[in-house]
XYZ file of C-alpha atoms in Angstrom:
403
model
C 110.434 119.836 118.468
C 107.596 117.728 117.248
C 107.215 117.265 113.548
C 103.420 117.281 113.917
C 102.591 120.158 116.399
C 105.743 121.768 117.242
C 105.625 120.524 120.873
C 108.422 119.469 123.199
C 109.738 116.019 122.554
C 111.100 113.938 125.255
C 113.628 111.374 124.534
C 113.011 108.036 125.901
C 115.014 105.453 123.836
C 118.628 105.596 122.344
C 119.261 102.702 119.803
C 122.740 104.132 118.991
C 124.456 104.416 115.663
C 122.357 102.744 112.968
C 122.812 101.942 109.179
C 120.078 102.271 106.487
C 118.035 99.200 107.364
C 117.474 98.148 103.693
C 120.967 99.065 102.484
C 122.410 95.556 101.926
C 126.000 96.171 101.060
C 128.456 94.369 98.626
C 131.451 92.944 100.549
C 133.673 95.621 98.980
C 131.258 98.602 99.821
C 131.384 98.619 103.705
C 133.589 101.687 103.898
C 130.976 103.886 102.404
C 127.994 102.746 104.628
C 125.748 105.564 105.870
C 125.101 105.697 109.400
C 122.862 107.894 111.690
C 121.996 108.160 115.411
C 118.606 106.508 116.057
C 116.828 108.196 119.003
C 113.134 108.088 119.830
C 111.004 110.518 121.717
C 107.459 111.430 122.548
C 105.611 114.713 122.165
C 104.542 116.309 125.390
C 101.493 117.871 123.459
C 100.070 115.446 121.013
C 101.629 112.288 122.252
C 103.134 111.395 118.772
C 106.157 108.830 119.209
C 108.896 109.970 116.622
C 112.488 109.630 115.834
C 114.745 112.768 116.679
C 116.717 112.617 113.417
C 115.610 112.360 109.913
C 117.327 110.476 107.262
C 116.895 112.020 103.741
C 114.174 110.112 101.810
C 116.189 109.459 98.726
C 118.660 107.529 100.591
C 115.889 105.136 101.856
C 113.556 104.941 98.845
C 115.272 104.523 95.490
C 115.192 102.332 92.253
C 117.223 99.488 94.149
C 114.772 99.411 97.117
C 114.595 95.623 97.846
C 111.324 95.075 99.783
C 108.334 93.649 97.841
C 104.874 93.406 99.250
C 104.217 90.045 97.468
C 107.029 88.373 99.168
C 104.854 86.628 101.844
C 101.794 84.712 101.101
C 100.176 85.934 104.378
C 100.635 89.544 103.024
C 99.377 88.737 99.553
C 96.291 87.638 101.167
C 95.952 90.429 103.348
C 96.203 93.055 100.795
C 93.710 91.151 98.448
C 91.344 91.149 101.435
C 92.059 94.758 101.996
C 91.194 95.604 98.339
C 87.887 93.787 98.521
C 87.024 95.565 101.790
C 87.636 99.132 100.287
C 85.828 98.334 97.196
C 82.796 97.134 99.058
C 82.823 99.880 101.713
C 84.133 103.019 100.051
C 84.098 102.726 96.322
C 80.685 104.398 95.848
C 79.241 105.951 92.681
C 79.371 105.105 88.966
C 83.128 105.677 88.597
C 84.987 105.076 91.774
C 88.925 106.099 91.911
C 91.343 104.584 94.483
C 94.772 106.002 95.008
C 97.668 104.223 96.867
C 100.646 105.941 98.540
C 103.634 103.873 98.415
C 102.132 101.092 96.219
C 105.200 99.134 96.026
C 104.605 96.003 93.735
C 101.180 96.807 93.271
C 99.802 93.738 95.288
C 96.887 95.732 96.695
C 96.061 97.562 93.459
C 96.331 94.535 91.354
C 92.925 93.348 93.129
C 91.441 96.799 92.497
C 92.527 96.645 88.740
C 90.815 93.204 88.555
C 87.513 94.488 89.776
C 87.654 97.063 86.962
C 87.968 100.081 89.257
C 89.914 103.156 88.343
C 93.316 103.164 90.352
C 96.616 104.989 90.546
C 99.610 104.013 92.707
C 102.242 106.683 93.668
C 105.543 104.883 94.145
C 109.091 106.558 94.378
C 111.095 103.431 94.162
C 111.531 102.749 90.358
C 112.291 98.787 90.549
C 109.023 97.927 92.483
C 107.102 100.376 90.380
C 108.073 98.681 87.244
C 106.931 95.185 88.707
C 103.638 96.889 89.446
C 103.433 98.168 85.857
C 104.396 94.942 84.299
C 101.143 93.345 86.241
C 98.984 96.053 84.581
C 98.840 98.512 87.636
C 98.751 102.059 86.796
C 101.678 103.773 88.597
C 103.083 107.322 88.944
C 106.695 107.269 89.947
C 107.020 110.076 92.578
C 106.962 110.871 96.402
C 103.376 111.782 97.337
C 103.228 115.461 98.614
C 101.014 118.336 98.371
C 101.840 119.156 94.639
C 101.419 115.618 93.472
C 97.941 115.303 95.149
C 96.782 118.469 93.328
C 98.206 117.175 90.001
C 96.404 113.853 90.217
C 93.099 115.428 91.223
C 93.510 117.797 88.031
C 94.248 114.940 85.744
C 91.973 112.170 87.263
C 89.294 113.833 89.424
C 88.758 113.245 92.989
C 89.568 110.139 94.867
C 87.090 108.220 96.764
C 89.839 106.494 98.670
C 93.480 107.418 99.528
C 95.226 104.425 100.992
C 98.552 103.702 102.326
C 99.970 100.495 103.885
C 103.451 100.660 105.856
C 104.074 103.979 104.403
C 102.650 107.017 106.202
C 104.956 106.190 109.398
C 107.827 106.552 106.973
C 107.117 110.117 106.173
C 108.241 112.867 108.331
C 106.672 115.766 106.389
C 103.109 114.738 107.011
C 101.865 118.392 106.883
C 102.439 118.298 103.204
C 100.962 114.616 102.844
C 97.786 115.895 104.351
C 97.499 119.134 102.116
C 97.953 116.683 99.286
C 95.250 114.415 100.357
C 92.944 117.309 101.012
C 93.480 118.472 97.410
C 92.785 114.933 95.986
C 89.967 113.378 98.202
C 86.426 113.589 97.253
C 84.344 115.644 99.799
C 82.907 112.341 101.206
C 85.992 110.257 100.614
C 88.372 108.551 103.271
C 92.074 108.463 103.826
C 92.999 104.829 105.199
C 96.137 103.820 106.269
C 97.737 100.944 108.385
C 100.991 101.073 110.099
C 102.705 99.477 113.237
C 100.872 100.181 116.344
C 102.757 101.647 119.357
C 100.431 99.404 121.741
C 101.775 96.266 120.121
C 105.377 97.485 120.062
C 105.205 98.144 123.769
C 103.321 95.052 124.578
C 105.527 92.632 122.511
C 108.828 94.581 123.338
C 109.331 94.544 119.487
C 111.788 97.346 119.438
C 112.980 96.205 115.998
C 109.857 97.869 114.588
C 111.841 101.181 115.062
C 114.224 101.625 112.299
C 115.345 104.427 109.752
C 112.092 104.072 107.668
C 109.754 103.953 110.636
C 109.945 107.772 111.674
C 106.652 107.653 113.482
C 105.145 104.783 115.664
C 101.356 105.761 115.750
C 98.679 105.282 118.438
C 94.987 105.976 118.180
C 95.523 109.011 120.451
C 98.402 110.501 118.424
C 96.675 109.949 115.154
C 93.359 111.490 116.316
C 95.406 114.523 117.304
C 97.331 114.665 114.115
C 94.025 114.322 112.089
C 92.567 117.152 114.016
C 95.461 119.424 113.232
C 95.024 119.095 109.588
C 91.224 119.357 109.222
C 90.637 115.730 109.500
C 88.889 113.338 112.024
C 89.748 109.693 112.940
C 86.374 107.995 112.245
C 87.355 104.267 112.535
C 90.248 101.909 113.861
C 90.710 98.301 113.261
C 93.461 96.348 114.810
C 95.266 94.006 112.397
C 97.549 90.944 113.222
C 99.993 91.518 110.311
C 103.715 92.617 110.579
C 103.808 92.153 114.413
C 100.488 94.194 115.181
C 99.190 97.103 113.270
C 96.149 99.405 113.307
C 94.189 100.464 110.193
C 93.160 104.145 110.565
C 90.244 105.655 108.540
C 90.043 109.493 108.251
C 87.445 111.762 106.832
C 87.086 115.414 106.671
C 86.100 116.834 109.949
C 82.279 116.431 110.571
C 81.834 114.409 107.400
C 81.234 111.076 109.249
C 80.351 109.919 112.648
C 83.271 108.212 114.613
C 82.756 104.554 115.225
C 82.566 103.360 118.919
C 85.850 101.696 118.052
C 87.929 104.943 118.084
C 86.726 106.015 121.597
C 87.365 102.446 122.802
C 90.882 102.167 121.653
C 91.666 105.761 122.677
C 90.377 104.868 126.227
C 92.464 101.627 126.397
C 95.722 103.639 125.501
C 94.908 106.137 128.135
C 94.224 103.487 130.756
C 97.625 101.754 129.821
C 99.382 105.016 130.091
C 100.728 104.239 126.633
C 102.223 107.705 125.890
C 103.414 108.207 129.397
C 107.290 108.540 129.988
C 107.157 106.207 132.778
C 105.745 103.565 130.317
C 108.029 104.344 127.628
C 111.278 104.387 130.046
C 110.140 100.854 131.214
C 109.953 99.739 127.379
C 113.544 101.026 126.986
C 114.750 99.087 129.920
C 113.206 95.908 128.444
C 114.983 96.693 125.111
C 118.305 96.706 126.828
C 117.529 93.571 128.846
C 116.318 91.618 125.685
C 119.335 92.577 123.747
C 121.707 91.315 126.499
C 119.862 88.242 126.724
C 120.009 87.498 123.029
C 123.661 88.080 122.910
C 124.138 85.715 126.013
C 122.044 82.974 124.293
C 124.025 83.275 121.048
C 127.350 83.325 122.782
C 126.112 79.981 124.621
C 125.104 78.462 121.476
C 128.375 79.213 119.808
C 130.587 77.978 122.668
C 128.567 74.782 122.735
C 129.556 74.149 119.258
C 126.111 74.339 117.628
C 125.791 75.655 114.171
C 123.857 78.927 114.109
C 122.274 81.046 111.377
C 119.626 83.601 110.971
C 116.372 83.498 108.952
C 114.957 86.302 107.148
C 117.042 89.305 106.313
C 114.573 91.975 107.335
C 114.832 95.695 107.584
C 114.014 95.335 111.332
C 116.901 93.069 111.862
C 119.255 95.854 111.460
C 118.067 97.595 114.502
C 118.588 94.250 116.655
C 122.035 93.342 115.145
C 123.503 96.877 115.350
C 122.074 97.885 118.954
C 123.014 94.434 120.409
C 126.273 94.188 118.571
C 125.536 90.840 116.834
C 127.907 89.999 114.017
C 129.320 87.101 111.920
C 130.970 85.768 115.005
C 127.568 84.951 116.594
C 125.311 84.506 113.349
C 127.675 83.431 110.489
C 124.941 83.956 107.871
C 121.338 84.697 107.254
C 119.111 82.775 104.788
C 116.680 84.964 102.628
C 114.478 84.334 99.612
C 114.849 87.935 98.108
C 117.391 87.853 95.278
C 118.477 91.498 95.608
C 119.766 90.610 99.173
C 121.552 87.482 98.376
C 125.329 87.645 98.167
C 125.415 90.823 100.132
C 125.949 91.728 103.796
C 123.456 92.720 106.475
C 123.459 96.496 106.924
C 126.138 97.522 109.638
C 126.481 94.008 111.021
C 127.967 92.655 107.684
C 126.505 89.225 108.330
C 126.452 87.462 104.839
C 123.085 86.816 103.281
C 122.668 83.435 101.447
C 120.098 82.276 99.256
C 117.149 80.318 100.959
C 117.916 77.430 98.527
C 121.205 76.817 100.469
C 119.532 76.392 103.815
C 119.258 72.685 103.884
C 122.634 71.969 103.008
C 123.991 74.473 105.660
C 122.795 72.143 108.430
C 121.856 74.640 111.095
C 121.145 73.309 114.633
C 119.668 76.775 115.629
C 117.945 79.558 113.385
C 117.680 83.086 114.747
C 114.279 84.133 113.364
C 114.496 87.905 112.284
C 111.175 87.608 110.575
C 109.470 86.694 113.551
C 106.139 88.430 112.403
C 106.122 85.738 109.706
C 106.891 82.913 112.162
C 103.762 80.857 111.665
C 104.102 80.855 107.863
C 107.974 80.229 108.025
C 107.974 77.464 110.608
C 105.359 75.575 108.631
C 107.546 76.023 105.489
C 110.634 74.845 107.033
C 109.039 71.953 109.224
C 111.785 69.511 108.004
C 114.387 71.706 110.207
C 112.371 71.025 113.437
C 111.942 67.299 112.376
C 115.743 67.044 112.268
C 116.104 68.399 115.723
C 116.486 72.122 114.891
C 115.266 74.751 117.090
C 114.189 78.289 116.446
C 115.625 81.284 118.554
C 113.162 84.313 119.040
C 113.596 87.486 120.814
C 109.891 88.784 120.671
C 108.394 89.233 123.237
C 111.276 87.325 125.001
C 114.401 85.473 124.213
C 113.446 81.735 123.897
C 113.900 78.622 122.023
C 111.019 76.943 120.132
């Protein structure tokens, strides 16, 4: 049953037994790993693509959550631009107020704070929330839901903007989220969120965008239907190049704003492509299976030829690829990553060791499997000496290929 409208959900993709994507384990903790069955379907009524099983939120988002928004130069620049855009377009009145759901380490709100604008982050993961506080960002440690939205409104007054990045797709209980936003948002305020876009996932075969935290994969059509169900209206969309392709959705209360032409254009494009049709989604599932097999064959070929292989970027999305395709240390002996909280641990499920990025040069890899493909330009530029020495990058989005 659809978590948004109660409609019939048809399964189109089975990614098998999967671990928590950000649960990097100590070598002696593998016996206690949590797994669940990752299946994905589409609603017949509202076209929302969603997982069929829900992982308890406390298992995914906690004090040791390792992802930080500021980990990429590109993402830091993106969130600074986002803050300036929100301040320029939406922060009207003498004392504007911006709330961010899932504020992580405060990268976006730091720019809001620097502009002298009232703000509040709502972040359940204590470690990253503390990083934000240390930078002077105001944070409330909580999962955002109806009661929290009402409490913030009572304490701080209505918000001009409620913003979220790579967060709303994480939350199965969106009915409570929308009630909380309704309680918090000013009458003419906007709810702005950006998340991975179904159109890009299908076009790029980026099936690794689907993992435990990404409960929904949004499209303009499904967000439009969702907004209407909760008394809101989709009034603007903007496609974004970050994280492998996202859309920024702007919602307002029904009738408060005239939707931009971009909304109708993107919905029409999705309809023309048959984006939510089962035939399209089944074809995507077939591509997922083909790419997974091709990747394993390529890794086996590299191993058997005696080339030294490693992974680069211990991303959350890599859990989907390694566990679905059955890639372990026999094919990828280690993965290099810059995140201290992941180093010395094992990749979820696959148990590939994660090594500090500082050890990369001495390892002497011939080929690097780039799990962080959405940061390919930034990473390849950073590791230019690898290519100069004859090394090549192995990618699997949208196809398995060597660069």
